[in-house]
Coordinates of C-alpha atoms and ligand atoms in Angstrom, one line a residue:
M1 CA 52.5 10.6 -20.8
H2 CA 54.9 7.7 -20.7
G3 CA 55.3 4.6 -22.8
D4 CA 54.9 1.0 -21.8
G5 CA 58.6 0.0 -21.7
L6 CA 60.0 -2.1 -18.8
V7 CA 63.0 -1.4 -16.6
I8 CA 64.4 -4.2 -14.4
L9 CA 66.3 -2.9 -11.4
G10 CA 68.4 -5.9 -10.2
A11 CA 68.2 -7.8 -13.5
T12 CA 70.9 -10.2 -12.8
G13 CA 69.4 -11.5 -9.5
S14 CA 67.0 -14.3 -8.9
I15 CA 63.9 -12.1 -9.4
G16 CA 65.5 -10.2 -12.3
E17 CA 66.2 -13.5 -14.2
N18 CA 62.7 -14.8 -13.5
T19 CA 61.3 -11.6 -14.8
L20 CA 63.3 -12.0 -18.0
A21 CA 62.1 -15.6 -18.3
V22 CA 58.4 -14.4 -18.2
V23 CA 59.2 -11.6 -20.7
A24 CA 60.7 -14.3 -23.0
E25 CA 57.6 -16.4 -22.5
N26 CA 55.5 -13.5 -24.0
P27 CA 57.4 -12.3 -27.1
G28 CA 56.9 -8.7 -28.1
R29 CA 54.6 -7.9 -25.2
F30 CA 57.1 -6.3 -22.7
P31 CA 59.7 -4.2 -24.5
V32 CA 62.8 -4.0 -22.3
V33 CA 64.1 -0.4 -22.1
A34 CA 66.8 -0.9 -19.4
L35 CA 68.5 -3.6 -17.4
T36 CA 70.5 -2.8 -14.3
A37 CA 72.8 -4.5 -11.8
R38 CA 75.5 -3.8 -9.3
S39 CA 78.6 -5.4 -10.8
D40 CA 77.9 -8.7 -12.7
D41 CA 78.9 -7.5 -16.2
E42 CA 79.1 -11.0 -17.6
R43 CA 75.5 -11.9 -16.8
L44 CA 74.2 -8.4 -17.8
F45 CA 76.0 -8.8 -21.1
A46 CA 74.3 -12.1 -21.8
Q47 CA 70.9 -10.5 -20.9
C48 CA 71.7 -7.6 -23.3
M49 CA 72.5 -10.0 -26.1
E50 CA 69.1 -11.7 -25.6
H51 CA 66.8 -8.7 -24.9
R52 CA 68.6 -5.8 -26.6
P53 CA 67.6 -3.1 -24.2
A54 CA 68.2 0.6 -25.1
F55 CA 70.1 1.0 -21.8
A56 CA 72.2 -1.1 -19.4
V57 CA 73.4 0.2 -16.0
L58 CA 76.1 -1.1 -13.8
V59 CA 76.7 0.7 -10.5
E60 CA 80.4 -0.3 -10.4
E61 CA 82.3 1.9 -12.8
E62 CA 85.0 -0.7 -13.8
A63 CA 82.3 -3.4 -14.5
A64 CA 80.4 -0.8 -16.6
A65 CA 83.6 -0.1 -18.6
R66 CA 84.0 -3.8 -19.3
L67 CA 80.3 -4.1 -20.3
A68 CA 80.6 -1.1 -22.6
A69 CA 83.5 -2.7 -24.4
R70 CA 81.7 -5.9 -25.0
V71 CA 78.5 -4.3 -26.1
A72 CA 80.4 -2.2 -28.6
Q73 CA 82.2 -5.2 -29.9
A74 CA 79.0 -7.1 -30.3
G75 CA 77.4 -4.2 -32.2
L76 CA 74.4 -4.0 -29.7
P77 CA 72.1 -1.0 -29.7
T78 CA 72.6 -0.7 -25.9
R79 CA 74.0 2.4 -24.2
V80 CA 75.9 1.5 -21.1
L81 CA 75.6 3.9 -18.1
A82 CA 77.6 3.7 -14.8
G83 CA 77.0 4.7 -11.2
E84 CA 74.1 4.8 -8.8
A85 CA 72.5 8.0 -10.2
A86 CA 71.9 6.2 -13.5
L87 CA 69.5 3.8 -11.8
T88 CA 67.2 6.8 -11.2
E89 CA 67.8 8.2 -14.7
V90 CA 66.6 5.1 -16.5
V91 CA 63.3 4.7 -14.5
E92 CA 62.5 8.3 -15.4
L93 CA 62.9 7.8 -19.2
P94 CA 59.7 8.8 -21.0
E95 CA 59.4 5.4 -22.8
V96 CA 59.2 3.6 -19.4
G97 CA 55.8 2.5 -18.1
R98 CA 56.7 -0.1 -15.5
V99 CA 59.6 -0.8 -13.3
M100 CA 60.5 -4.1 -11.7
A101 CA 62.0 -3.1 -8.4
A102 CA 64.2 -6.1 -7.6
I103 CA 67.4 -4.7 -6.1
V104 CA 68.1 -6.4 -2.8
G105 CA 68.2 -4.3 0.4
A106 CA 68.2 -0.6 1.2
A107 CA 70.1 0.1 -2.0
G108 CA 66.7 -0.3 -3.8
L109 CA 65.0 2.6 -2.0
L110 CA 66.1 5.6 -4.1
P111 CA 65.4 4.2 -7.6
T112 CA 62.1 2.6 -6.3
L113 CA 61.0 6.0 -4.9
A114 CA 62.0 7.7 -8.1
A115 CA 59.9 5.3 -10.1
A116 CA 56.9 5.9 -7.8
R117 CA 57.3 9.7 -8.0
A118 CA 57.5 9.5 -11.8
G119 CA 54.1 7.7 -11.9
R120 CA 55.4 4.4 -13.1
Q121 CA 53.7 1.1 -12.3
V122 CA 56.0 -0.3 -9.7
L123 CA 56.3 -4.1 -9.5
L124 CA 57.7 -4.3 -6.0
A125 CA 60.0 -7.2 -5.0
N126 CA 62.3 -5.0 -3.0
K127 CA 60.4 -5.2 0.3
E128 CA 63.2 -3.5 2.2
S129 CA 62.2 -0.1 0.6
L130 CA 58.6 -0.4 2.0
V131 CA 59.9 -1.5 5.4
M132 CA 62.4 1.4 5.6
A133 CA 60.2 4.1 4.2
G134 CA 56.6 2.8 3.7
H135 CA 55.1 6.1 4.5
L136 CA 57.2 7.9 1.9
L137 CA 56.8 5.3 -0.8
I138 CA 53.0 5.0 -0.5
E139 CA 52.8 8.8 -0.6
A140 CA 55.1 8.9 -3.7
V141 CA 52.9 6.4 -5.5
R142 CA 49.8 8.5 -4.7
E143 CA 51.4 11.8 -5.8
G144 CA 53.0 10.2 -8.9
G145 CA 49.6 8.7 -9.9
G146 CA 51.1 5.3 -10.6
E147 CA 50.5 2.1 -8.7
L148 CA 52.2 -0.6 -6.7
V149 CA 51.8 -4.2 -7.6
P150 CA 53.3 -6.7 -5.2
I151 CA 55.7 -9.4 -6.4
D152 CA 56.5 -11.0 -3.1
S153 CA 54.6 -14.2 -3.4
E154 CA 52.6 -13.8 -0.2
H155 CA 51.5 -10.2 -1.0
N156 CA 50.8 -11.0 -4.6
A157 CA 48.6 -13.8 -3.3
I158 CA 46.7 -11.4 -1.0
F159 CA 46.4 -8.9 -3.8
Q160 CA 44.7 -11.6 -5.8
C161 CA 42.4 -12.5 -2.9
L162 CA 41.2 -9.0 -2.3
P163 CA 38.3 -7.8 -4.6
N164 CA 40.1 -4.7 -5.9
G165 CA 43.8 -5.6 -5.4
N166 CA 45.3 -3.4 -2.8
G167 CA 42.4 -0.9 -2.6
G168 CA 39.6 -3.2 -1.3
A169 CA 40.1 -4.4 2.2
Q170 CA 36.4 -3.9 3.2
G171 CA 35.0 -6.8 5.3
V172 CA 38.5 -8.3 5.8
R173 CA 39.1 -9.7 9.3
R174 CA 42.8 -10.5 9.0
L175 CA 45.6 -11.4 6.5
I176 CA 47.4 -14.7 7.0
L177 CA 50.9 -14.8 5.6
T178 CA 52.2 -18.4 5.1
A179 CA 55.8 -19.2 5.7
S180 CA 57.8 -22.4 4.8
G181 CA 59.8 -22.1 8.0
G182 CA 63.0 -22.4 6.0
P183 CA 65.8 -24.9 6.3
F184 CA 65.9 -24.9 10.1
L185 CA 62.3 -25.7 10.9
E186 CA 63.2 -29.0 12.5
T187 CA 66.9 -28.4 13.5
P188 CA 67.5 -28.9 17.2
L189 CA 67.6 -25.5 18.8
E190 CA 71.1 -26.1 20.3
R191 CA 72.5 -26.6 16.8
L192 CA 71.4 -23.2 15.5
A193 CA 74.4 -21.3 16.9
T194 CA 76.8 -23.3 14.6
V195 CA 74.9 -23.6 11.3
T196 CA 76.8 -22.4 8.2
P197 CA 75.9 -19.8 5.6
D198 CA 75.6 -22.6 3.0
E199 CA 73.2 -24.5 5.2
A200 CA 71.2 -21.3 5.8
C201 CA 70.9 -20.6 2.1
A202 CA 69.7 -24.1 1.2
H203 CA 66.0 -23.2 1.2
P204 CA 63.7 -26.3 0.9
N205 CA 61.3 -24.8 -1.7
W206 CA 62.6 -21.6 -3.3
R207 CA 65.9 -20.7 -5.0
M208 CA 66.6 -17.1 -4.1
G209 CA 69.5 -14.6 -3.5
R210 CA 71.6 -15.2 -0.4
K211 CA 70.4 -12.3 1.7
I212 CA 66.7 -13.2 1.5
S213 CA 67.6 -16.9 1.9
V214 CA 69.2 -16.1 5.3
D215 CA 66.2 -13.9 6.1
S216 CA 64.0 -16.9 5.4
A217 CA 66.1 -19.1 7.7
T218 CA 65.8 -16.6 10.6
M219 CA 62.2 -15.8 9.5
M220 CA 63.2 -12.1 9.5
N221 CA 61.8 -12.4 6.0
K222 CA 58.3 -13.1 7.3
G223 CA 58.8 -10.2 9.8
L224 CA 59.7 -7.8 7.0
E225 CA 56.7 -9.2 5.1
I226 CA 54.3 -8.3 8.1
I227 CA 55.5 -4.7 7.8
E228 CA 55.2 -4.9 4.0
A229 CA 51.6 -6.1 4.2
C230 CA 50.6 -3.3 6.6
W231 CA 51.7 -0.7 4.1
L232 CA 50.4 -2.4 1.0
F233 CA 47.0 -3.3 2.3
D234 CA 46.6 -0.5 5.0
M235 CA 46.3 -3.0 7.9
P236 CA 47.5 -2.7 11.5
P237 CA 50.1 -5.3 12.5
E238 CA 47.7 -7.0 14.9
R239 CA 45.6 -8.1 11.9
V240 CA 48.5 -9.7 10.0
D241 CA 49.1 -13.2 11.2
V242 CA 51.8 -15.7 10.2
M243 CA 51.3 -19.5 9.8
I244 CA 53.9 -22.1 9.0
H245 CA 53.1 -24.1 5.9
P246 CA 56.2 -26.1 4.9
Q247 CA 55.0 -27.0 1.4
S248 CA 54.7 -23.4 0.2
I249 CA 51.7 -24.2 -2.0
V250 CA 49.2 -21.9 -0.3
H251 CA 51.0 -18.5 -0.8
S252 CA 48.8 -16.6 1.7
M253 CA 45.2 -16.0 2.7
V254 CA 42.6 -13.4 3.4
E255 CA 40.0 -14.1 6.1
Y256 CA 36.7 -12.2 5.8
E257 CA 34.1 -11.2 8.4
D258 CA 31.7 -13.9 7.2
G259 CA 34.1 -16.7 7.8
S260 CA 35.2 -17.1 4.2
V261 CA 39.0 -17.6 3.7
L262 CA 40.4 -16.9 0.2
A263 CA 43.8 -18.3 -0.7
E264 CA 46.0 -18.3 -3.7
L265 CA 47.7 -21.6 -4.5
G266 CA 50.4 -22.6 -7.0
A267 CA 53.7 -24.3 -7.4
P268 CA 56.4 -22.5 -5.5
D269 CA 57.8 -20.6 -8.5
M270 CA 58.3 -16.8 -8.6
R271 CA 57.4 -16.7 -12.3
T272 CA 53.8 -17.0 -11.3
P273 CA 53.5 -13.8 -9.2
I274 CA 55.8 -12.0 -11.6
A275 CA 53.6 -12.9 -14.6
H276 CA 50.5 -12.0 -12.6
A277 CA 51.9 -8.5 -11.9
L278 CA 53.2 -8.0 -15.4
G279 CA 50.0 -9.0 -17.0
W280 CA 47.5 -7.6 -14.4
P281 CA 44.6 -7.2 -14.9
E282 CA 45.0 -9.7 -17.7
R283 CA 46.4 -13.3 -17.2
I284 CA 49.5 -14.2 -19.2
R285 CA 51.7 -17.3 -19.4
S286 CA 54.5 -17.6 -16.9
G287 CA 56.3 -20.8 -17.9
A288 CA 55.9 -22.1 -14.3
P289 CA 54.9 -25.8 -13.8
W290 CA 51.2 -26.5 -13.2
L291 CA 50.2 -27.3 -9.6
D292 CA 49.7 -31.0 -8.9
L293 CA 47.8 -30.9 -5.6
V294 CA 47.6 -34.7 -5.3
A295 CA 51.4 -34.9 -5.6
A296 CA 51.8 -31.9 -3.1
A297 CA 49.4 -33.4 -0.5
P298 CA 49.2 -33.5 2.4
L299 CA 49.4 -29.7 3.1
D300 CA 50.4 -28.9 6.7
F301 CA 49.8 -25.7 8.8
R302 CA 51.1 -24.9 12.2
V303 CA 51.9 -22.0 14.5
A304 CA 55.3 -20.2 14.2
D305 CA 57.5 -20.7 17.3
E306 CA 59.0 -17.3 18.3
R307 CA 61.6 -19.1 20.5
R308 CA 63.0 -20.7 17.4
F309 CA 62.5 -17.6 15.3
P310 CA 63.2 -14.5 17.6
C311 CA 63.5 -12.3 14.5
L312 CA 59.8 -12.7 13.9
R313 CA 59.1 -11.3 17.4
L314 CA 61.6 -8.4 16.8
A315 CA 59.9 -7.5 13.6
R316 CA 56.5 -7.6 15.1
E317 CA 57.6 -5.3 17.9
A318 CA 59.2 -2.9 15.3
A319 CA 55.9 -3.0 13.4
R320 CA 54.0 -2.0 16.5
A321 CA 56.4 0.7 17.5
G322 CA 56.3 2.1 13.9
G323 CA 58.1 5.3 12.9
T324 CA 61.7 4.7 12.3
H325 CA 61.9 1.4 14.1
P326 CA 61.3 -0.7 11.0
A327 CA 64.1 1.1 9.2
I328 CA 66.4 0.4 12.2
L329 CA 65.3 -3.2 12.2
N330 CA 66.1 -3.5 8.4
A331 CA 69.5 -1.8 8.6
A332 CA 70.7 -3.8 11.6
N333 CA 69.5 -7.0 9.9
E334 CA 71.3 -6.2 6.6
E335 CA 74.5 -5.7 8.5
A336 CA 74.1 -8.8 10.7
V337 CA 73.2 -11.0 7.7
G338 CA 76.1 -9.6 5.7
A339 CA 78.5 -10.5 8.6
F340 CA 76.9 -13.9 9.0
L341 CA 77.4 -14.6 5.2
D342 CA 81.1 -13.4 5.6
G343 CA 81.6 -15.9 8.4
A344 CA 82.0 -13.1 11.0
L345 CA 78.9 -13.7 13.0
G346 CA 77.0 -16.7 14.3
F347 CA 73.5 -17.5 13.0
T348 CA 71.8 -16.9 16.4
D349 CA 73.8 -13.7 16.9
I350 CA 71.8 -12.1 14.0
A351 CA 68.7 -11.7 16.2
R352 CA 70.9 -10.6 19.2
V353 CA 72.5 -7.8 17.1
V354 CA 69.1 -6.6 15.7
G355 CA 67.5 -6.7 19.2
R356 CA 70.3 -4.7 20.8
V357 CA 70.3 -2.1 18.0
L358 CA 66.5 -1.6 18.3
D359 CA 66.9 -1.2 22.1
S360 CA 69.6 1.4 21.6
L361 CA 67.8 3.7 19.2
P362 CA 64.4 5.3 19.8
A363 CA 61.4 5.1 17.4
E364 CA 60.7 8.5 15.9
P365 CA 57.9 9.5 13.5
V366 CA 59.1 9.3 9.8
I367 CA 59.2 12.8 8.4
S368 CA 61.7 12.8 5.5
L369 CA 63.9 10.6 3.3
E370 CA 67.0 12.4 4.7
Q371 CA 65.9 11.4 8.2
V372 CA 65.4 7.7 7.2
C373 CA 68.8 7.6 5.5
G374 CA 70.4 9.1 8.7
V375 CA 68.6 6.5 10.9
D376 CA 69.7 3.7 8.5
A377 CA 73.4 4.8 8.8
A378 CA 73.2 5.2 12.6
A379 CA 71.7 1.7 12.9
R380 CA 74.4 0.2 10.7
D381 CA 77.2 1.9 12.8
E382 CA 75.7 0.5 16.0
A383 CA 75.3 -3.0 14.4
R384 CA 78.9 -3.0 13.2
T385 CA 80.2 -2.1 16.6
L386 CA 78.2 -4.9 18.2
I387 CA 79.3 -7.4 15.6
A388 CA 83.0 -6.5 16.1
G389 CA 82.5 -7.0 19.9
L390 CA 80.8 -10.4 19.4
E391 CA 83.4 -11.5 16.9
G392 CA 86.1 -10.5 19.4
A393 CA 84.4 -12.6 22.0
R394 CA 84.2 -15.6 19.7
A395 CA 87.9 -15.4 18.6
Ligands
NAD1 P1 69.7 -11.3 -5.6 O1 70.8 -11.2 -4.7 O2 69.6 -12.6 -6.4 O3 69.8 -10.1 -6.7 C1 69.9 -8.8 -6.3 C2 70.0 -7.9 -7.5 O4 70.2 -6.5 -7.0 C3 71.2 -8.2 -8.5 O5 70.8 -7.9 -9.8 C4 72.3 -7.2 -8.0 O6 73.2 -6.8 -9.0 C5 71.4 -6.0 -7.6 N1 72.1 -5.2 -6.5 C6 72.6 -5.6 -5.4 N2 73.1 -4.6 -4.7 C7 73.0 -3.5 -5.4 C8 73.3 -2.1 -5.2 N3 74.0 -1.7 -4.2 N4 73.0 -1.3 -6.2 C9 72.3 -1.7 -7.3 N5 72.0 -3.0 -7.6 C10 72.3 -3.9 -6.6 O7 68.3 -11.0 -4.9 P2 66.9 -11.6 -5.1 O8 66.7 -12.9 -4.4 O9 66.5 -11.5 -6.6 O10 66.0 -10.5 -4.3 C11 65.7 -9.2 -4.8 C12 64.6 -8.6 -4.0 O11 63.4 -9.3 -4.1 C13 64.9 -8.6 -2.5 O12 64.4 -7.4 -1.9 C14 64.1 -9.8 -2.0 O13 63.7 -9.6 -0.6 C15 62.9 -9.7 -2.9 N6 62.3 -11.0 -3.1 C16 62.9 -12.0 -3.7 C17 62.3 -13.3 -3.9 C18 63.1 -14.4 -4.5 O14 62.4 -15.4 -4.8 N7 64.3 -14.3 -4.9 C19 61.0 -13.5 -3.4 C20 60.3 -12.4 -2.8 C21 61.0 -11.2 -2.7
MG2 MG1 57.9 -13.8 0.3

């Protein structure tokens, strides 16, 4: 048996901070056992002061040493651990019942899998782990006897619109993921090649980490979400559609055989899906503003243009190909987005790099974690070579 304590993987990020805000909104209800981050010792120290967890983990050793010194000086009850392995250690502690998986990117895979294997309730924000290794993660949840509750606003909305959360897709015709279209929905196509990282990260409705903000601008985020939805709700990619909805009020929809469409609406605020997942099956306060539909109206819906958003098409193709192609898509995208954020790659080259890496590596059935990690590394190598070539051509 395990307790009901909470671990937040990626506590210092946008989802991590929103999770702590919901925890603070419900005093005494969600005991925080451990908070983790990569290197931001300053923010993690402030969080330790407020939430007094038993453990704090920083992956970077020097940052962990700085945090340990400050924690000792402040007389906090928190034990500071360093290194990647400690992420897995804390999710396996007996007092832990639920784990918020909110690390960004492939780095979230191992601790998320460990939480699933240990039978914890996994609140899943880290969509990349499902995209890379959906088969393995779903199997780990089943074998561990825990459950997966989606945090991504679209998937959380669908979870709420299905009769039994993720286990009740009977009579469902299709899932409709809504997408804001990001900051470049109306930008002239010929300008896209020269947009800057700051422009790409200026999302009209959501404030998020930089990687997912760029993914929203390319709509790779929606592509990853198609794959995420297929795993979470056991749906083939042909039955997961995408619709542009610039106001981000309808967070997604389920269309049933009888013509009914159920949608979940709310202000665009991640505290709502986080509170839904933390409280589920009960409802708890989130601190998010109430939805004012009159002020939000009119609500618009339109088709997503794959010429403007080629990443959406690439993700769809990877979803259809299945096997290791989604892992390749994800790895190539992480490398390309990293290079774009560093100023080493143009915005429209992100899709170019991802497309070429997918063309160069075959889709194989997923058989093991080692295989997925090997494929991830190979795709990153290939992407880096292509990025260096494109950069040379630009210079
Ligand atoms: P962020 O960049 O704001 O935060 C990332 C967190 O992960 C930080 O705490 C950071 O320290 C930690 N981290 C980064 N690299 C790490 C590594 N190598 N090892 C260990 N920890 C590491 O990101 P975010 O916007 O909070 O997004 C987190 C995840 O949630 C992503 O998978 C994203 O797709 C998903 N998500 C985010 C939002 C949102 O509104 N921000 C919405 C839906 C889904
Ligand atoms: Mg989303």
